[in-house]
Amino acid sequence: GDKVKQSPSALSLQEGTNSALRCNFSIAATTVQWFLQNPRGSLMNLFYLVPGTKENGRLKSAFDSKESYSTLHIRDAQLEDSGTYFCAAEAPGGSAKLIFGEGTKLTVSS
Amino acid sequence: EAAVTQSPRNKVTVTGGNVTLSCRQTNSHNYMYWYRQDTGHGLRLIHYSYGAGNLQIGDVPDGYKATRTTQEDFFLLLELASPSQTSLYFCASSDRDTQYFGPGTRLLVL
């Protein structure tokens, strides 16, 4: 279903530009995780978030549990940032289950 | 960093066949998960476990069994494989927060 909705579904960027990806939740998410799936298929965790923000290099992410959304900002996009970005929300209840969005496919070109 | 391995990496079977996918993690995580990834659906949770001998039902469990024999090892069993189970399968582990994924197993059911 659409418990976790990501936008946009696809995005093309020029190297050196900035962009933002978004996740909206229709569940009361308690934590959020962001992942990058590279073109070879490997999944890498980017952020684990409780409500608030985190930054790592050119990536910055925020999670607002009251407004039920999370964002991932990419600054100075590089070719190696290409891939599919997934957000995943942990539903309330303490089950440690994640519900994934359908992903944003990012293509960075020179 | 968490180390999660999966075997086999690729598998082809026929309808009605019996398949076992294996996952091992070496970081003493309590939680382990099996997901499937299909185009248009992102990642969907099949089964998960809190520890050796524990099994929890995920969101798409039909046609799958799982067993957690030790803290390190989590198996996914397809006893009567069907073409609808053709997919990319991921295992993940966590200690209740960040999830770390294995490299995936591509399963083709003919």
PDB file of C-alpha atoms in Angstrom:
ATOM      1  CA  GLY A   1       0.000   0.000   0.000  1.00  0.00           C
ATOM      2  CA  ASP A   2       0.960   3.628   0.296  1.00  0.00           C
ATOM      3  CA  LYS A   3       1.963   3.693   3.941  1.00  0.00           C
ATOM      4  CA  VAL A   4       5.328   5.092   2.844  1.00  0.00           C
ATOM      5  CA  LYS A   5       5.221   7.239  -0.249  1.00  0.00           C
ATOM      6  CA  GLN A   6       8.406   8.511  -1.854  1.00  0.00           C
ATOM      7  CA  SER A   7       8.763  11.384  -4.282  1.00  0.00           C
ATOM      8  CA  PRO A   8       9.854  11.863  -6.914  1.00  0.00           C
ATOM      9  CA  SER A   9       9.943   8.341  -8.348  1.00  0.00           C
ATOM     10  CA  ALA A  10      12.847   9.301 -10.627  1.00  0.00           C
ATOM     11  CA  LEU A  11      15.258  12.212 -10.791  1.00  0.00           C
ATOM     12  CA  SER A  12      18.081  13.304 -13.094  1.00  0.00           C
ATOM     13  CA  LEU A  13      20.787  15.649 -11.850  1.00  0.00           C
ATOM     14  CA  GLN A  14      23.871  17.276 -13.287  1.00  0.00           C
ATOM     15  CA  GLU A  15      27.075  16.790 -11.338  1.00  0.00           C
ATOM     16  CA  GLY A  16      27.535  19.500  -8.760  1.00  0.00           C
ATOM     17  CA  THR A  17      23.856  20.312  -8.278  1.00  0.00           C
ATOM     18  CA  ASN A  18      21.670  19.842  -5.209  1.00  0.00           C
ATOM     19  CA  SER A  19      18.367  18.108  -4.686  1.00  0.00           C
ATOM     20  CA  ALA A  20      15.956  16.756  -2.102  1.00  0.00           C
ATOM     21  CA  LEU A  21      14.058  13.503  -1.849  1.00  0.00           C
ATOM     22  CA  ARG A  22      10.969  13.138   0.276  1.00  0.00           C
ATOM     23  CA  CYS A  23       9.019  10.448   2.108  1.00  0.00           C
ATOM     24  CA  ASN A  24       5.507  10.929   3.421  1.00  0.00           C
ATOM     25  CA  PHE A  25       4.073   8.510   5.946  1.00  0.00           C
ATOM     26  CA  SER A  26       0.461   7.525   6.527  1.00  0.00           C
ATOM     27  CA  ILE A  27       1.500   5.611   9.648  1.00  0.00           C
ATOM     28  CA  ALA A  28       2.822   6.978  12.931  1.00  0.00           C
ATOM     29  CA  ALA A  29       6.453   6.221  12.153  1.00  0.00           C
ATOM     30  CA  THR A  30       8.720   6.095  15.175  1.00  0.00           C
ATOM     31  CA  THR A  31      12.049   5.943  13.338  1.00  0.00           C
ATOM     32  CA  VAL A  32      13.150   6.253   9.711  1.00  0.00           C
ATOM     33  CA  GLN A  33      16.015   4.735   7.764  1.00  0.00           C
ATOM     34  CA  TRP A  34      17.379   5.759   4.372  1.00  0.00           C
ATOM     35  CA  PHE A  35      19.158   3.321   2.076  1.00  0.00           C
ATOM     36  CA  LEU A  36      20.971   3.550  -1.238  1.00  0.00           C
ATOM     37  CA  GLN A  37      20.798   0.634  -3.644  1.00  0.00           C
ATOM     38  CA  ASN A  38      23.672   0.965  -6.089  1.00  0.00           C
ATOM     39  CA  PRO A  39      23.405  -0.079  -9.753  1.00  0.00           C
ATOM     40  CA  ARG A  40      24.892  -3.488  -8.856  1.00  0.00           C
ATOM     41  CA  GLY A  41      22.044  -4.099  -6.408  1.00  0.00           C
ATOM     42  CA  SER A  42      23.788  -3.723  -3.053  1.00  0.00           C
ATOM     43  CA  LEU A  43      21.848  -1.943  -0.303  1.00  0.00           C
ATOM     44  CA  MET A  44      23.712   0.422   1.970  1.00  0.00           C
ATOM     45  CA  ASN A  45      22.307   2.159   5.020  1.00  0.00           C
ATOM     46  CA  LEU A  46      22.709   5.945   4.878  1.00  0.00           C
ATOM     47  CA  PHE A  47      20.864   7.147   7.962  1.00  0.00           C
ATOM     48  CA  TYR A  48      18.976   5.884  10.974  1.00  0.00           C
ATOM     49  CA  LEU A  49      16.799   8.703  12.342  1.00  0.00           C
ATOM     50  CA  VAL A  50      14.714   9.397  15.353  1.00  0.00           C
ATOM     51  CA  PRO A  51      12.860  12.739  15.029  1.00  0.00           C
ATOM     52  CA  GLY A  52      15.497  15.330  14.168  1.00  0.00           C
ATOM     53  CA  THR A  53      18.273  15.750  11.640  1.00  0.00           C
ATOM     54  CA  LYS A  54      21.567  14.087  10.764  1.00  0.00           C
ATOM     55  CA  GLU A  55      24.331  15.004   8.379  1.00  0.00           C
ATOM     56  CA  ASN A  56      27.045  12.915   6.779  1.00  0.00           C
ATOM     57  CA  GLY A  57      29.290  14.559   4.236  1.00  0.00           C
ATOM     58  CA  ARG A  58      27.182  15.795   1.328  1.00  0.00           C
ATOM     59  CA  LEU A  59      24.030  14.123   2.660  1.00  0.00           C
ATOM     60  CA  LYS A  60      21.626  15.546   5.199  1.00  0.00           C
ATOM     61  CA  SER A  61      18.413  13.972   6.398  1.00  0.00           C
ATOM     62  CA  ALA A  62      15.534  15.103   8.561  1.00  0.00           C
ATOM     63  CA  PHE A  63      12.591  13.301  10.147  1.00  0.00           C
ATOM     64  CA  ASP A  64       9.527  15.165  11.399  1.00  0.00           C
ATOM     65  CA  SER A  65       7.295  12.670  13.197  1.00  0.00           C
ATOM     66  CA  LYS A  66       4.525  15.206  13.898  1.00  0.00           C
ATOM     67  CA  GLU A  67       4.148  16.130  10.229  1.00  0.00           C
ATOM     68  CA  SER A  68       4.871  12.525   9.157  1.00  0.00           C
ATOM     69  CA  TYR A  69       7.628  13.071   6.630  1.00  0.00           C
ATOM     70  CA  SER A  70      11.327  12.693   6.092  1.00  0.00           C
ATOM     71  CA  THR A  71      13.696  14.303   3.617  1.00  0.00           C
ATOM     72  CA  LEU A  72      17.102  13.456   2.203  1.00  0.00           C
ATOM     73  CA  HIS A  73      19.139  16.347   0.805  1.00  0.00           C
ATOM     74  CA  ILE A  74      22.006  15.692  -1.580  1.00  0.00           C
ATOM     75  CA  ARG A  75      24.507  18.493  -2.000  1.00  0.00           C
ATOM     76  CA  ASP A  76      27.039  18.720  -4.862  1.00  0.00           C
ATOM     77  CA  ALA A  77      25.815  15.519  -6.528  1.00  0.00           C
ATOM     78  CA  GLN A  78      28.500  13.150  -7.828  1.00  0.00           C
ATOM     79  CA  LEU A  79      28.330  10.336 -10.381  1.00  0.00           C
ATOM     80  CA  GLU A  80      28.692   7.760  -7.607  1.00  0.00           C
ATOM     81  CA  ASP A  81      25.480   9.038  -5.987  1.00  0.00           C
ATOM     82  CA  SER A  82      23.500   7.362  -8.785  1.00  0.00           C
ATOM     83  CA  GLY A  83      21.224   4.537  -7.693  1.00  0.00           C
ATOM     84  CA  THR A  84      17.868   4.032  -6.034  1.00  0.00           C
ATOM     85  CA  TYR A  85      17.189   5.666  -2.676  1.00  0.00           C
ATOM     86  CA  PHE A  86      14.736   3.981  -0.324  1.00  0.00           C
ATOM     87  CA  CYS A  87      13.232   5.298   2.854  1.00  0.00           C
ATOM     88  CA  ALA A  88      11.752   2.930   5.395  1.00  0.00           C
ATOM     89  CA  ALA A  89       9.623   3.651   8.429  1.00  0.00           C
ATOM     90  CA  GLU A  90       9.368   1.681  11.628  1.00  0.00           C
ATOM     91  CA  ALA A  91       5.745   1.318  12.571  1.00  0.00           C
ATOM     92  CA  PRO A  92       4.656   1.945  16.167  1.00  0.00           C
ATOM     93  CA  GLY A  93       4.453  -1.027  18.481  1.00  0.00           C
ATOM     94  CA  GLY A  94       8.095  -1.850  18.942  1.00  0.00           C
ATOM     95  CA  SER A  95       8.199  -4.692  16.418  1.00  0.00           C
ATOM     96  CA  ALA A  96      11.369  -3.439  14.694  1.00  0.00           C
ATOM     97  CA  LYS A  97       9.614  -3.998  11.351  1.00  0.00           C
ATOM     98  CA  LEU A  98      10.390  -1.602   8.525  1.00  0.00           C
ATOM     99  CA  ILE A  99       7.922  -0.555   5.842  1.00  0.00           C
ATOM    100  CA  PHE A 100       9.696   0.526   2.672  1.00  0.00           C
ATOM    101  CA  GLY A 101       8.755   3.076   0.080  1.00  0.00           C
ATOM    102  CA  GLU A 102       9.050   2.229  -3.585  1.00  0.00           C
ATOM    103  CA  GLY A 103      12.219   4.227  -4.067  1.00  0.00           C
ATOM    104  CA  THR A 104      13.556   7.227  -5.962  1.00  0.00           C
ATOM    105  CA  LYS A 105      15.824   6.368  -8.878  1.00  0.00           C
ATOM    106  CA  LEU A 106      18.558   8.999  -9.122  1.00  0.00           C
ATOM    107  CA  THR A 107      20.746   9.435 -12.177  1.00  0.00           C
ATOM    108  CA  VAL A 108      23.675  11.841 -11.948  1.00  0.00           C
ATOM    109  CA  SER A 109      25.340  12.787 -15.213  1.00  0.00           C
ATOM    110  CA  SER A 110      28.388  14.845 -16.113  1.00  0.00           C
TER     111      SER A 110
ATOM    112  CA  GLU B   1      30.505  -2.745   9.975  1.00  0.00           C
ATOM    113  CA  ALA B   2      27.949  -5.552  10.030  1.00  0.00           C
ATOM    114  CA  ALA B   3      28.736  -8.524   7.822  1.00  0.00           C
ATOM    115  CA  VAL B   4      25.763 -10.337   6.320  1.00  0.00           C
ATOM    116  CA  THR B   5      26.304 -13.068   3.757  1.00  0.00           C
ATOM    117  CA  GLN B   6      23.778 -14.964   1.656  1.00  0.00           C
ATOM    118  CA  SER B   7      23.910 -18.162  -0.331  1.00  0.00           C
ATOM    119  CA  PRO B   8      23.380 -19.062  -3.028  1.00  0.00           C
ATOM    120  CA  ARG B   9      23.708 -15.800  -4.933  1.00  0.00           C
ATOM    121  CA  ASN B  10      21.701 -17.137  -7.837  1.00  0.00           C
ATOM    122  CA  LYS B  11      19.263 -20.033  -8.017  1.00  0.00           C
ATOM    123  CA  VAL B  12      17.084 -21.508 -10.728  1.00  0.00           C
ATOM    124  CA  THR B  13      14.399 -24.048  -9.905  1.00  0.00           C
ATOM    125  CA  VAL B  14      11.218 -25.404 -11.436  1.00  0.00           C
ATOM    126  CA  THR B  15       7.627 -24.966 -10.331  1.00  0.00           C
ATOM    127  CA  GLY B  16       7.002 -27.237  -7.351  1.00  0.00           C
ATOM    128  CA  GLY B  17      10.668 -27.391  -6.459  1.00  0.00           C
ATOM    129  CA  ASN B  18      12.136 -27.104  -2.985  1.00  0.00           C
ATOM    130  CA  VAL B  19      14.489 -24.175  -2.287  1.00  0.00           C
ATOM    131  CA  THR B  20      16.397 -23.078   0.802  1.00  0.00           C
ATOM    132  CA  LEU B  21      18.033 -19.662   0.974  1.00  0.00           C
ATOM    133  CA  SER B  22      20.655 -19.161   3.646  1.00  0.00           C
ATOM    134  CA  CYS B  23      21.742 -16.080   5.541  1.00  0.00           C
ATOM    135  CA  ARG B  24      24.519 -15.659   8.096  1.00  0.00           C
ATOM    136  CA  GLN B  25      25.492 -12.602  10.101  1.00  0.00           C
ATOM    137  CA  THR B  26      28.632 -12.368  12.209  1.00  0.00           C
ATOM    138  CA  ASN B  27      27.967  -9.320  14.361  1.00  0.00           C
ATOM    139  CA  SER B  28      25.906 -10.820  17.143  1.00  0.00           C
ATOM    140  CA  HIS B  29      22.738  -9.023  16.075  1.00  0.00           C
ATOM    141  CA  ASN B  30      19.521 -10.264  17.610  1.00  0.00           C
ATOM    142  CA  TYR B  31      17.198  -9.304  14.751  1.00  0.00           C
ATOM    143  CA  MET B  32      17.255 -10.906  11.317  1.00  0.00           C
ATOM    144  CA  TYR B  33      14.916 -10.318   8.388  1.00  0.00           C
ATOM    145  CA  TRP B  34      13.991 -11.768   4.996  1.00  0.00           C
ATOM    146  CA  TYR B  35      12.704  -9.434   2.290  1.00  0.00           C
ATOM    147  CA  ARG B  36      11.790  -9.794  -1.323  1.00  0.00           C
ATOM    148  CA  GLN B  37      12.270  -7.020  -3.871  1.00  0.00           C
ATOM    149  CA  ASP B  38      10.135  -6.747  -6.963  1.00  0.00           C
ATOM    150  CA  THR B  39       9.794  -3.963  -9.481  1.00  0.00           C
ATOM    151  CA  GLY B  40       7.067  -1.569  -8.382  1.00  0.00           C
ATOM    152  CA  HIS B  41       6.911  -2.852  -4.808  1.00  0.00           C
ATOM    153  CA  GLY B  42      10.176  -1.848  -3.172  1.00  0.00           C
ATOM    154  CA  LEU B  43      11.201  -4.276  -0.415  1.00  0.00           C
ATOM    155  CA  ARG B  44       8.568  -6.315   1.365  1.00  0.00           C
ATOM    156  CA  LEU B  45       9.088  -8.200   4.605  1.00  0.00           C
ATOM    157  CA  ILE B  46       8.511 -11.956   4.460  1.00  0.00           C
ATOM    158  CA  HIS B  47       9.579 -13.182   7.927  1.00  0.00           C
ATOM    159  CA  TYR B  48      11.793 -11.944  10.726  1.00  0.00           C
ATOM    160  CA  SER B  49      13.235 -13.164  13.997  1.00  0.00           C
ATOM    161  CA  TYR B  50      14.209 -11.756  17.370  1.00  0.00           C
ATOM    162  CA  GLY B  51      16.687 -14.539  18.138  1.00  0.00           C
ATOM    163  CA  ALA B  52      17.473 -18.230  17.855  1.00  0.00           C
ATOM    164  CA  GLY B  53      14.280 -20.276  17.756  1.00  0.00           C
ATOM    165  CA  ASN B  54      12.052 -17.199  17.338  1.00  0.00           C
ATOM    166  CA  LEU B  55      10.019 -16.509  14.199  1.00  0.00           C
ATOM    167  CA  GLN B  56       7.713 -13.606  13.410  1.00  0.00           C
ATOM    168  CA  ILE B  57       5.420 -13.320  10.414  1.00  0.00           C
ATOM    169  CA  GLY B  58       6.049 -10.435   8.057  1.00  0.00           C
ATOM    170  CA  ASP B  59       3.816  -8.742   5.527  1.00  0.00           C
ATOM    171  CA  VAL B  60       4.016 -11.225   2.617  1.00  0.00           C
ATOM    172  CA  PRO B  61       4.504 -14.661   4.291  1.00  0.00           C
ATOM    173  CA  ASP B  62       2.360 -16.872   2.054  1.00  0.00           C
ATOM    174  CA  GLY B  63       4.354 -19.694   0.469  1.00  0.00           C
ATOM    175  CA  TYR B  64       7.380 -19.179   2.713  1.00  0.00           C
ATOM    176  CA  LYS B  65       8.678 -20.762   5.877  1.00  0.00           C
ATOM    177  CA  ALA B  66      11.666 -19.603   7.848  1.00  0.00           C
ATOM    178  CA  THR B  67      13.834 -20.960  10.597  1.00  0.00           C
ATOM    179  CA  ARG B  68      16.388 -19.294  12.859  1.00  0.00           C
ATOM    180  CA  THR B  69      18.685 -22.075  14.014  1.00  0.00           C
ATOM    181  CA  THR B  70      21.313 -19.948  15.784  1.00  0.00           C
ATOM    182  CA  GLN B  71      21.875 -16.267  16.429  1.00  0.00           C
ATOM    183  CA  GLU B  72      23.966 -16.202  13.257  1.00  0.00           C
ATOM    184  CA  ASP B  73      21.847 -18.248  10.828  1.00  0.00           C
ATOM    185  CA  PHE B  74      18.438 -17.557   9.315  1.00  0.00           C
ATOM    186  CA  PHE B  75      16.959 -19.696   6.539  1.00  0.00           C
ATOM    187  CA  LEU B  76      14.115 -19.078   4.121  1.00  0.00           C
ATOM    188  CA  LEU B  77      12.325 -22.161   2.775  1.00  0.00           C
ATOM    189  CA  LEU B  78      10.166 -22.404  -0.320  1.00  0.00           C
ATOM    190  CA  GLU B  79       8.699 -25.912  -0.227  1.00  0.00           C
ATOM    191  CA  LEU B  80       6.612 -25.712  -3.388  1.00  0.00           C
ATOM    192  CA  ALA B  81       8.127 -22.935  -5.442  1.00  0.00           C
ATOM    193  CA  SER B  82       5.882 -21.027  -7.839  1.00  0.00           C
ATOM    194  CA  PRO B  83       6.751 -18.583 -10.655  1.00  0.00           C
ATOM    195  CA  SER B  84       5.289 -15.750  -8.538  1.00  0.00           C
ATOM    196  CA  GLN B  85       8.196 -16.291  -6.142  1.00  0.00           C
ATOM    197  CA  THR B  86      10.714 -15.296  -8.793  1.00  0.00           C
ATOM    198  CA  SER B  87      12.353 -12.327  -7.123  1.00  0.00           C
ATOM    199  CA  LEU B  88      15.443 -10.811  -5.541  1.00  0.00           C
ATOM    200  CA  TYR B  89      15.693 -11.888  -1.902  1.00  0.00           C
ATOM    201  CA  PHE B  90      17.549  -9.917   0.741  1.00  0.00           C
ATOM    202  CA  CYS B  91      18.488 -10.853   4.258  1.00  0.00           C
ATOM    203  CA  ALA B  92      19.228  -8.182   6.844  1.00  0.00           C
ATOM    204  CA  SER B  93      20.273  -8.006  10.467  1.00  0.00           C
ATOM    205  CA  SER B  94      20.095  -5.351  13.141  1.00  0.00           C
ATOM    206  CA  ASP B  95      20.431  -4.733  16.823  1.00  0.00           C
ATOM    207  CA  ARG B  96      17.040  -3.034  16.915  1.00  0.00           C
ATOM    208  CA  ASP B  97      18.195   0.035  14.964  1.00  0.00           C
ATOM    209  CA  THR B  98      20.224   0.264  11.730  1.00  0.00           C
ATOM    210  CA  GLN B  99      19.542  -2.631   9.381  1.00  0.00           C
ATOM    211  CA  TYR B 100      22.464  -4.116   7.436  1.00  0.00           C
ATOM    212  CA  PHE B 101      21.732  -6.014   4.263  1.00  0.00           C
ATOM    213  CA  GLY B 102      23.326  -8.982   2.584  1.00  0.00           C
ATOM    214  CA  PRO B 103      24.171  -8.986  -1.144  1.00  0.00           C
ATOM    215  CA  GLY B 104      20.923 -10.657  -2.207  1.00  0.00           C
ATOM    216  CA  THR B 105      19.902 -13.924  -3.891  1.00  0.00           C
ATOM    217  CA  ARG B 106      18.299 -13.916  -7.331  1.00  0.00           C
ATOM    218  CA  LEU B 107      15.734 -16.710  -7.566  1.00  0.00           C
ATOM    219  CA  LEU B 108      14.131 -17.769 -10.838  1.00  0.00           C
ATOM    220  CA  VAL B 109      11.256 -20.231 -10.730  1.00  0.00           C
ATOM    221  CA  LEU B 110      10.502 -21.691 -14.146  1.00  0.00           C
TER     222      LEU B 110
END
